[in-house]
mmCIF file of C-alpha atoms and ligand atoms in Angstrom:
data_model
loop_
_atom_site.group_PDB
_atom_site.id
_atom_site.type_symbol
_atom_site.label_atom_id
_atom_site.label_comp_id
_atom_site.label_asym_id
_atom_site.label_seq_id
_atom_site.Cartn_x
_atom_site.Cartn_y
_atom_site.Cartn_z
ATOM 1 C CA MET A 1 147.910 186.963 60.874
ATOM 2 C CA LYS A 2 150.934 186.824 58.556
ATOM 3 C CA LYS A 3 151.262 184.680 55.429
ATOM 4 C CA SER A 4 153.952 182.595 57.137
ATOM 5 C CA ASP A 5 151.546 181.806 60.014
ATOM 6 C CA VAL A 6 148.908 180.618 57.534
ATOM 7 C CA VAL A 7 151.502 178.363 55.891
ATOM 8 C CA LYS A 8 152.684 176.984 59.252
ATOM 9 C CA THR A 9 149.106 176.112 60.186
ATOM 10 C CA ILE A 10 148.413 174.321 56.895
ATOM 11 C CA VAL A 11 151.759 172.656 56.186
ATOM 12 C CA THR A 12 152.570 170.508 59.193
ATOM 13 C CA HIS A 13 154.794 167.816 57.675
ATOM 14 C CA TYR A 14 156.681 167.033 54.473
ATOM 15 C CA ASN A 15 158.489 164.207 52.767
ATOM 16 C CA LEU A 16 160.834 165.522 50.077
ATOM 17 C CA LYS A 17 160.472 163.965 46.598
ATOM 18 C CA ALA A 18 162.769 164.423 43.594
ATOM 19 C CA GLU A 19 160.473 166.808 41.749
ATOM 20 C CA GLY A 20 157.007 168.348 41.617
ATOM 21 C CA HIS A 21 155.222 168.830 38.308
ATOM 22 C CA ALA A 22 151.725 170.225 37.821
ATOM 23 C CA PHE A 23 149.365 172.073 35.489
ATOM 24 C CA ALA A 24 146.706 174.626 36.482
ATOM 25 C CA PRO A 25 144.268 176.322 34.124
ATOM 26 C CA ALA A 26 143.969 180.071 33.794
ATOM 27 C CA ASN A 27 140.575 181.361 34.886
ATOM 28 C CA ILE A 28 138.384 184.203 33.716
ATOM 29 C CA ALA A 29 136.050 185.795 36.241
ATOM 30 C CA LEU A 30 132.410 186.125 35.184
ATOM 31 C CA CYS A 31 131.822 187.986 38.455
ATOM 32 C CA LYS A 32 135.005 189.855 39.329
ATOM 33 C CA TYR A 33 137.143 189.971 42.434
ATOM 34 C CA TRP A 34 137.939 193.665 42.817
ATOM 35 C CA GLY A 35 139.030 194.905 46.215
ATOM 36 C CA LYS A 36 140.697 193.381 49.261
ATOM 37 C CA ARG A 37 139.699 193.553 52.886
ATOM 38 C CA ASN A 38 143.177 192.291 53.843
ATOM 39 C CA THR A 39 146.088 193.032 51.520
ATOM 40 C CA GLU A 40 148.609 190.750 53.276
ATOM 41 C CA LEU A 41 146.450 187.620 52.890
ATOM 42 C CA ASN A 42 144.656 188.665 49.679
ATOM 43 C CA LEU A 43 141.270 188.412 51.353
ATOM 44 C CA PRO A 44 138.521 189.812 49.126
ATOM 45 C CA VAL A 45 135.702 192.214 49.925
ATOM 46 C CA THR A 46 133.247 189.984 48.020
ATOM 47 C CA SER A 47 132.921 186.491 46.602
ATOM 48 C CA SER A 48 133.639 186.000 42.884
ATOM 49 C CA LEU A 49 132.948 183.370 40.234
ATOM 50 C CA SER A 50 135.119 182.189 37.351
ATOM 51 C CA VAL A 51 135.407 179.657 34.589
ATOM 52 C CA GLY A 52 138.668 177.806 33.936
ATOM 53 C CA LEU A 53 140.276 177.979 30.507
ATOM 54 C CA GLY A 54 140.598 174.239 29.957
ATOM 55 C CA LYS A 55 144.076 173.485 28.578
ATOM 56 C CA LYS A 56 145.199 177.136 28.640
ATOM 57 C CA GLY A 57 147.275 177.855 31.700
ATOM 58 C CA SER A 58 150.603 177.148 33.340
ATOM 59 C CA THR A 59 152.704 174.060 33.940
ATOM 60 C CA THR A 60 155.325 174.227 36.673
ATOM 61 C CA LYS A 61 158.201 171.868 37.431
ATOM 62 C CA ILE A 62 160.106 172.363 40.650
ATOM 63 C CA LYS A 63 163.096 170.735 42.358
ATOM 64 C CA MET A 64 165.645 171.556 45.062
ATOM 65 C CA ILE A 65 169.165 172.610 44.035
ATOM 66 C CA GLU A 66 172.346 173.313 45.982
ATOM 67 C CA LYS A 67 172.864 176.894 44.879
ATOM 68 C CA SER A 68 172.933 180.239 46.608
ATOM 69 C CA GLN A 69 169.831 181.531 44.846
ATOM 70 C CA ASP A 70 166.652 180.270 43.208
ATOM 71 C CA VAL A 71 166.797 179.772 39.438
ATOM 72 C CA ILE A 72 163.611 180.463 37.524
ATOM 73 C CA TYR A 73 162.868 179.758 33.887
ATOM 74 C CA LEU A 74 159.813 181.057 32.114
ATOM 75 C CA ASN A 75 159.041 179.324 28.820
ATOM 76 C CA ASP A 76 162.644 177.990 28.747
ATOM 77 C CA VAL A 77 164.253 181.417 29.236
ATOM 78 C CA GLU A 78 166.124 182.068 32.490
ATOM 79 C CA CYS A 79 164.564 185.068 34.248
ATOM 80 C CA ASP A 80 166.482 188.085 35.506
ATOM 81 C CA PRO A 81 166.785 187.475 39.270
ATOM 82 C CA HIS A 82 166.068 191.164 39.935
ATOM 83 C CA SER A 83 162.904 191.390 37.818
ATOM 84 C CA PRO A 84 159.642 192.145 39.677
ATOM 85 C CA PHE A 85 158.313 188.775 38.479
ATOM 86 C CA VAL A 86 161.160 186.841 40.139
ATOM 87 C CA MET A 87 161.149 188.975 43.291
ATOM 88 C CA ARG A 88 157.430 188.286 43.759
ATOM 89 C CA LEU A 89 157.995 184.581 43.220
ATOM 90 C CA ILE A 90 160.946 184.461 45.613
ATOM 91 C CA SER A 91 159.018 186.137 48.398
ATOM 92 C CA PHE A 92 156.289 183.513 47.903
ATOM 93 C CA LEU A 93 158.857 180.670 47.870
ATOM 94 C CA ASN A 94 160.368 182.018 51.109
ATOM 95 C CA LEU A 95 157.186 180.851 52.802
ATOM 96 C CA PHE A 96 157.992 177.235 51.968
ATOM 97 C CA ARG A 97 161.762 176.845 52.548
ATOM 98 C CA THR A 98 162.673 173.875 54.680
ATOM 99 C CA ASN A 99 166.441 174.113 54.584
ATOM 100 C CA ASN A 100 168.813 177.053 54.172
ATOM 101 C CA ASN A 101 171.305 175.083 52.064
ATOM 102 C CA PHE A 102 168.813 174.541 49.284
ATOM 103 C CA ARG A 103 167.179 176.735 46.725
ATOM 104 C CA PHE A 104 164.513 175.954 44.134
ATOM 105 C CA GLU A 105 164.879 175.480 40.401
ATOM 106 C CA ILE A 106 161.596 176.228 38.695
ATOM 107 C CA HIS A 107 160.525 175.841 35.095
ATOM 108 C CA THR A 108 157.205 177.452 34.303
ATOM 109 C CA PHE A 109 155.561 177.133 30.915
ATOM 110 C CA SER A 110 152.640 179.347 30.150
ATOM 111 C CA ASN A 111 150.552 179.061 26.985
ATOM 112 C CA ILE A 112 148.860 182.413 27.594
ATOM 113 C CA PRO A 113 150.452 185.890 27.388
ATOM 114 C CA ILE A 114 151.976 186.913 30.713
ATOM 115 C CA ALA A 115 150.427 189.848 32.619
ATOM 116 C CA ALA A 116 148.150 191.079 29.835
ATOM 117 C CA GLY A 117 145.004 190.638 31.871
ATOM 118 C CA LEU A 118 144.770 187.001 30.840
ATOM 119 C CA ALA A 119 145.122 185.591 34.320
ATOM 120 C CA SER A 120 148.661 184.275 33.925
ATOM 121 C CA SER A 121 149.531 184.942 37.576
ATOM 122 C CA ALA A 122 146.501 182.913 38.697
ATOM 123 C CA SER A 123 147.512 179.776 36.801
ATOM 124 C CA GLY A 124 151.196 180.422 37.617
ATOM 125 C CA PHE A 125 150.714 180.498 41.390
ATOM 126 C CA ALA A 126 148.146 177.677 41.348
ATOM 127 C CA SER A 127 150.451 175.385 39.347
ATOM 128 C CA LEU A 128 153.356 176.313 41.649
ATOM 129 C CA VAL A 129 151.367 175.361 44.757
ATOM 130 C CA LEU A 130 150.259 172.075 43.155
ATOM 131 C CA ALA A 131 153.890 171.351 42.188
ATOM 132 C CA LEU A 132 155.098 172.175 45.743
ATOM 133 C CA ASN A 133 152.434 169.817 47.104
ATOM 134 C CA GLN A 134 154.040 167.057 45.036
ATOM 135 C CA LEU A 135 157.651 168.005 45.738
ATOM 136 C CA PHE A 136 157.063 167.953 49.500
ATOM 137 C CA ASP A 137 154.385 165.263 49.370
ATOM 138 C CA TRP A 138 152.149 167.380 51.622
ATOM 139 C CA GLN A 139 148.995 165.585 50.431
ATOM 140 C CA LEU A 140 146.872 168.657 51.135
ATOM 141 C CA SER A 141 143.165 168.990 50.410
ATOM 142 C CA THR A 142 142.057 171.204 47.496
ATOM 143 C CA LYS A 143 140.709 173.649 50.072
ATOM 144 C CA ASP A 144 144.139 174.070 51.681
ATOM 145 C CA LEU A 145 145.851 174.249 48.265
ATOM 146 C CA SER A 146 143.405 176.969 47.259
ATOM 147 C CA ILE A 147 144.215 178.957 50.433
ATOM 148 C CA LEU A 148 147.964 178.674 49.752
ATOM 149 C CA ALA A 149 147.492 179.742 46.105
ATOM 150 C CA ARG A 150 145.518 182.796 47.305
ATOM 151 C CA LEU A 151 148.582 183.956 49.262
ATOM 152 C CA GLY A 152 150.422 184.249 45.911
ATOM 153 C CA SER A 153 147.655 185.985 43.943
ATOM 154 C CA GLY A 154 144.012 186.258 44.976
ATOM 155 C CA SER A 155 142.462 184.867 41.806
ATOM 156 C CA ALA A 156 144.911 181.906 41.897
ATOM 157 C CA CYS A 157 142.687 180.278 44.530
ATOM 158 C CA ARG A 158 140.123 179.672 41.743
ATOM 159 C CA SER A 159 142.693 178.016 39.420
ATOM 160 C CA ILE A 160 143.043 174.944 41.638
ATOM 161 C CA TRP A 161 139.897 173.616 39.958
ATOM 162 C CA PRO A 162 138.851 173.422 36.295
ATOM 163 C CA GLY A 163 135.358 174.577 35.221
ATOM 164 C CA PHE A 164 133.088 176.941 37.167
ATOM 165 C CA VAL A 165 134.538 177.959 40.528
ATOM 166 C CA GLU A 166 133.211 180.230 43.242
ATOM 167 C CA TRP A 167 135.709 181.930 45.516
ATOM 168 C CA GLN A 168 133.788 182.211 48.754
ATOM 169 C CA VAL A 169 134.531 185.480 50.499
ATOM 170 C CA GLY A 170 134.623 184.016 54.018
ATOM 171 C CA GLU A 171 134.504 186.094 57.172
ATOM 172 C CA LEU A 172 137.397 184.917 59.317
ATOM 173 C CA GLN A 173 140.325 187.278 59.747
ATOM 174 C CA ASN A 174 142.828 184.490 59.089
ATOM 175 C CA GLY A 175 141.111 183.632 55.770
ATOM 176 C CA PHE A 176 140.693 179.916 56.482
ATOM 177 C CA ASP A 177 137.152 180.151 55.100
ATOM 178 C CA SER A 178 138.123 182.087 51.945
ATOM 179 C CA PHE A 179 138.912 179.657 49.115
ATOM 180 C CA GLY A 180 137.721 178.367 45.749
ATOM 181 C CA VAL A 181 134.879 175.850 45.564
ATOM 182 C CA LEU A 182 134.007 173.867 42.455
ATOM 183 C CA LEU A 183 130.486 174.379 41.074
ATOM 184 C CA PRO A 184 129.847 170.901 39.703
ATOM 185 C CA PHE A 185 128.221 171.845 36.388
ATOM 186 C CA ALA A 186 129.749 171.197 32.975
ATOM 187 C CA TRP A 187 128.646 173.180 29.931
ATOM 188 C CA PRO A 188 130.465 171.786 26.880
ATOM 189 C CA GLU A 189 128.713 174.189 24.439
ATOM 190 C CA PHE A 190 130.051 177.210 26.332
ATOM 191 C CA LYS A 191 133.071 178.775 24.574
ATOM 192 C CA ILE A 192 135.453 181.623 25.249
ATOM 193 C CA GLY A 193 137.225 183.586 22.514
ATOM 194 C CA LEU A 194 140.450 185.348 23.485
ATOM 195 C CA LEU A 195 140.578 188.585 21.586
ATOM 196 C CA MET A 196 144.048 190.058 21.994
ATOM 197 C CA VAL A 197 144.324 193.791 21.551
ATOM 198 C CA ASP A 198 147.766 194.185 23.059
ATOM 199 C CA ALA A 199 150.012 191.565 24.675
ATOM 200 C CA GLN A 200 152.226 194.128 26.444
ATOM 201 C CA GLN A 201 152.521 194.327 30.222
ATOM 202 C CA LYS A 202 149.685 196.299 31.779
ATOM 203 C CA PRO A 203 150.260 199.979 32.698
ATOM 204 C CA ILE A 204 149.193 199.446 36.331
ATOM 205 C CA SER A 205 149.083 196.145 38.214
ATOM 206 C CA SER A 206 145.697 194.792 39.257
ATOM 207 C CA ARG A 207 146.950 194.900 42.831
ATOM 208 C CA ALA A 208 147.580 198.678 42.727
ATOM 209 C CA ALA A 209 144.480 199.412 40.629
ATOM 210 C CA MET A 210 142.251 197.485 43.017
ATOM 211 C CA GLN A 211 143.573 199.330 46.022
ATOM 212 C CA ARG A 212 143.125 202.721 44.393
ATOM 213 C CA THR A 213 139.551 201.834 43.423
ATOM 214 C CA VAL A 214 138.665 200.778 46.963
ATOM 215 C CA GLU A 215 140.166 203.936 48.420
ATOM 216 C CA THR A 216 138.935 206.535 45.924
ATOM 217 C CA SER A 217 136.077 205.396 43.669
ATOM 218 C CA LEU A 218 132.759 207.059 44.303
ATOM 219 C CA PHE A 219 130.984 203.881 43.315
ATOM 220 C CA TYR A 220 132.897 201.290 45.314
ATOM 221 C CA LYS A 221 130.268 201.310 48.061
ATOM 222 C CA LEU A 222 127.743 199.967 45.517
ATOM 223 C CA TRP A 223 129.984 197.055 44.473
ATOM 224 C CA PRO A 224 129.171 194.455 47.191
ATOM 225 C CA ASP A 225 125.418 194.625 46.438
ATOM 226 C CA GLU A 226 126.075 194.432 42.692
ATOM 227 C CA VAL A 227 128.243 191.345 43.213
ATOM 228 C CA ALA A 228 125.629 189.630 45.402
ATOM 229 C CA LYS A 229 123.021 190.141 42.668
ATOM 230 C CA ASP A 230 125.361 189.060 39.860
ATOM 231 C CA LEU A 231 126.541 185.964 41.706
ATOM 232 C CA SER A 232 123.046 184.675 42.227
ATOM 233 C CA ALA A 233 122.117 185.405 38.577
ATOM 234 C CA LEU A 234 125.246 183.605 37.346
ATOM 235 C CA LYS A 235 124.593 180.557 39.492
ATOM 236 C CA GLU A 236 121.034 180.415 38.199
ATOM 237 C CA ALA A 237 122.333 180.766 34.608
ATOM 238 C CA ILE A 238 124.852 177.943 35.087
ATOM 239 C CA PHE A 239 122.274 175.711 36.744
ATOM 240 C CA LYS A 240 119.684 176.306 33.972
ATOM 241 C CA LEU A 241 122.225 176.593 31.119
ATOM 242 C CA ASP A 242 120.712 180.002 30.404
ATOM 243 C CA PHE A 243 123.328 181.596 28.153
ATOM 244 C CA THR A 244 121.607 184.990 27.795
ATOM 245 C CA LEU A 245 121.470 185.433 31.561
ATOM 246 C CA LEU A 246 125.110 184.372 31.895
ATOM 247 C CA GLY A 247 126.334 186.675 29.117
ATOM 248 C CA GLN A 248 124.337 189.724 30.234
ATOM 249 C CA THR A 249 125.412 189.328 33.836
ATOM 250 C CA ALA A 250 129.109 188.726 33.110
ATOM 251 C CA GLU A 251 129.313 191.662 30.697
ATOM 252 C CA SER A 252 127.586 194.140 33.001
ATOM 253 C CA ASN A 253 129.673 192.959 35.958
ATOM 254 C CA ALA A 254 132.899 193.632 34.005
ATOM 255 C CA LEU A 255 131.640 197.044 32.890
ATOM 256 C CA ALA A 256 130.709 197.940 36.467
ATOM 257 C CA MET A 257 134.264 197.082 37.552
ATOM 258 C CA HIS A 258 135.762 199.266 34.804
ATOM 259 C CA ALA A 259 133.315 202.075 35.604
ATOM 260 C CA MET A 260 134.586 202.081 39.179
ATOM 261 C CA MET A 261 138.138 202.318 37.882
ATOM 262 C CA LEU A 262 137.240 205.269 35.646
ATOM 263 C CA THR A 263 135.856 207.054 38.691
ATOM 264 C CA SER A 264 138.986 206.435 40.787
ATOM 265 C CA MET A 265 141.434 209.241 41.534
ATOM 266 C CA PRO A 266 143.566 209.372 39.468
ATOM 267 C CA ALA A 267 141.369 207.533 36.965
ATOM 268 C CA ILE A 268 142.413 204.081 35.777
ATOM 269 C CA SER A 269 141.588 202.856 32.302
ATOM 270 C CA TYR A 270 142.574 199.538 30.775
ATOM 271 C CA PHE A 271 140.715 200.458 27.571
ATOM 272 C CA LEU A 272 142.688 201.078 24.410
ATOM 273 C CA PRO A 273 140.961 202.640 21.382
ATOM 274 C CA GLU A 274 140.794 199.193 19.779
ATOM 275 C CA THR A 275 139.129 197.750 22.887
ATOM 276 C CA ILE A 276 136.318 200.305 22.556
ATOM 277 C CA GLU A 277 135.963 199.650 18.831
ATOM 278 C CA LEU A 278 135.650 195.926 19.489
ATOM 279 C CA ILE A 279 133.069 196.477 22.220
ATOM 280 C CA HIS A 280 130.940 198.455 19.732
ATOM 281 C CA ARG A 281 131.283 195.668 17.162
ATOM 282 C CA ILE A 282 130.138 193.123 19.745
ATOM 283 C CA TRP A 283 127.127 195.277 20.651
ATOM 284 C CA ASN A 284 126.237 195.744 16.971
ATOM 285 C CA LEU A 285 126.436 192.010 16.340
ATOM 286 C CA ARG A 286 124.244 191.371 19.343
ATOM 287 C CA GLN A 287 121.710 193.889 18.124
ATOM 288 C CA SER A 288 121.573 192.032 14.839
ATOM 289 C CA GLY A 289 120.641 188.855 16.742
ATOM 290 C CA LEU A 290 123.966 187.123 17.507
ATOM 291 C CA PRO A 291 124.207 185.914 21.143
ATOM 292 C CA ILE A 292 127.712 187.162 21.919
ATOM 293 C CA TYR A 293 128.950 188.884 25.084
ATOM 294 C CA PHE A 294 132.328 189.895 26.448
ATOM 295 C CA THR A 295 134.209 190.292 29.663
ATOM 296 C CA GLN A 296 137.385 192.282 30.317
ATOM 297 C CA ASP A 297 139.926 192.116 33.127
ATOM 298 C CA ALA A 298 142.876 194.283 34.139
ATOM 299 C CA GLY A 299 144.113 194.683 30.580
ATOM 300 C CA PRO A 300 142.916 195.873 27.164
ATOM 301 C CA ASN A 301 142.043 192.402 25.838
ATOM 302 C CA LEU A 302 138.527 191.042 25.603
ATOM 303 C CA LYS A 303 137.202 187.572 26.226
ATOM 304 C CA LEU A 304 134.185 186.752 24.065
ATOM 305 C CA LEU A 305 131.503 184.529 25.521
ATOM 306 C CA PHE A 306 129.428 182.485 23.078
ATOM 307 C CA LEU A 307 128.047 179.029 22.325
ATOM 308 C CA GLU A 308 129.421 176.288 20.080
ATOM 309 C CA LYS A 309 126.615 176.764 17.524
ATOM 310 C CA ASP A 310 127.843 180.305 16.745
ATOM 311 C CA LYS A 311 131.553 179.479 16.718
ATOM 312 C CA ASN A 312 132.079 179.429 12.935
ATOM 313 C CA TYR A 313 130.259 182.697 12.431
ATOM 314 C CA ILE A 314 132.177 184.387 15.259
ATOM 315 C CA GLN A 315 135.501 183.103 13.951
ATOM 316 C CA LYS A 316 134.693 184.706 10.586
ATOM 317 C CA GLU A 317 133.796 187.996 12.270
ATOM 318 C CA PHE A 318 136.914 187.939 14.474
ATOM 319 C CA PRO A 319 139.547 185.934 12.566
ATOM 320 C CA GLN A 320 142.176 186.796 15.198
ATOM 321 C CA ILE A 321 140.389 185.111 18.139
ATOM 322 C CA GLU A 322 141.662 182.035 19.850
ATOM 323 C CA VAL A 323 138.758 179.813 20.834
ATOM 324 C CA VAL A 324 139.075 178.095 24.199
ATOM 325 C CA ASP A 325 137.034 175.093 25.351
ATOM 326 C CA PRO A 326 136.543 175.446 29.105
ATOM 327 C CA PHE A 327 134.940 171.974 29.324
HETATM 328 O O1 PMV B 401 144.403 187.983 41.473
HETATM 329 P P1 PMV B 401 144.781 189.287 40.882
HETATM 330 O O2 PMV B 401 145.467 190.177 41.871
HETATM 331 O O3 PMV B 401 145.572 189.127 39.606
HETATM 332 O O4 PMV B 401 143.430 190.085 40.480
HETATM 333 C C1 PMV B 401 142.554 189.631 39.488
HETATM 334 C C2 PMV B 401 141.620 190.692 39.108
HETATM 335 C C3 PMV B 401 140.702 190.437 37.918
HETATM 336 O O5 PMV B 401 141.297 189.542 37.009
HETATM 337 C C4 PMV B 401 140.466 191.743 37.176
HETATM 338 C C5 PMV B 401 139.343 189.930 38.370
HETATM 339 C C6 PMV B 401 139.252 188.483 38.737
HETATM 340 O O6 PMV B 401 138.362 188.154 39.531
HETATM 341 O O7 PMV B 401 140.010 187.656 38.207
#
């Protein structure tokens, strides 16, 4: 099935409004999505589980304009129409055009660094789908919105919800059973610290890195079993508010993902020397009794996981962190 067929099945009517305007949070996976079984529809090999970043994410405003091409602004700056960012967006927008005389004008505001492994594409595509839902007054369910967001970027299907979200792997070839589902548990003491090492664009996109891992890593065959184990431990941790279990599981899941990348051919590493230094500092602090863990995505930056009671101490240890309240 093609993306356009998925869209045609989900979007059956519209009623054009003046504008669409929506926010979606970024999300950080505690159990990672790494590997696709279908690259056209962004269908994953395994389920994954994330936590939303509260007020950190993307806001998108969209309207129709009578111009020959789409006009896209990112944080108030008009984007180069030939940049990879705009080309990717335009091919996604092509799925939703209703009239050849109109193009879209889009303003996206992101309060997280773009493409530095901080999930900016997830909140970007999720907020775009929510804004399109308003512009066209589709009145879609969150399940359908999550499926549409997945067509833009896999992890975007988890950004339709705030809080803990499980992206269920599904088994259908058309992906209609592969979408984000809210896990209805709030954990206000749970904090995330964004520890920026480098805000530059990543050396290799997650899309390309994922594919290379699936095709060449010695260890990829172990990944689905690891994920099944980690997902059930994380759900138990969330249900029991067991922070040690959550932290241990999320950290080892991230390290397993990076280990697979290191064993890909050619090897992929998102670690910078400073990333490694910080990881050692986190381990030393933990050894001295501080309950602090980390996770890392397709970039050199770390996300610290800790509880409210240790916030002041952790802020002193890492003065550069930005503390996020997911709940
Ligand atoms: O959705 P993508 O293609 O940006 O891939 C996201 C990959 C990770 O962030 C590394 C893991 C995840 O589950 O978010």
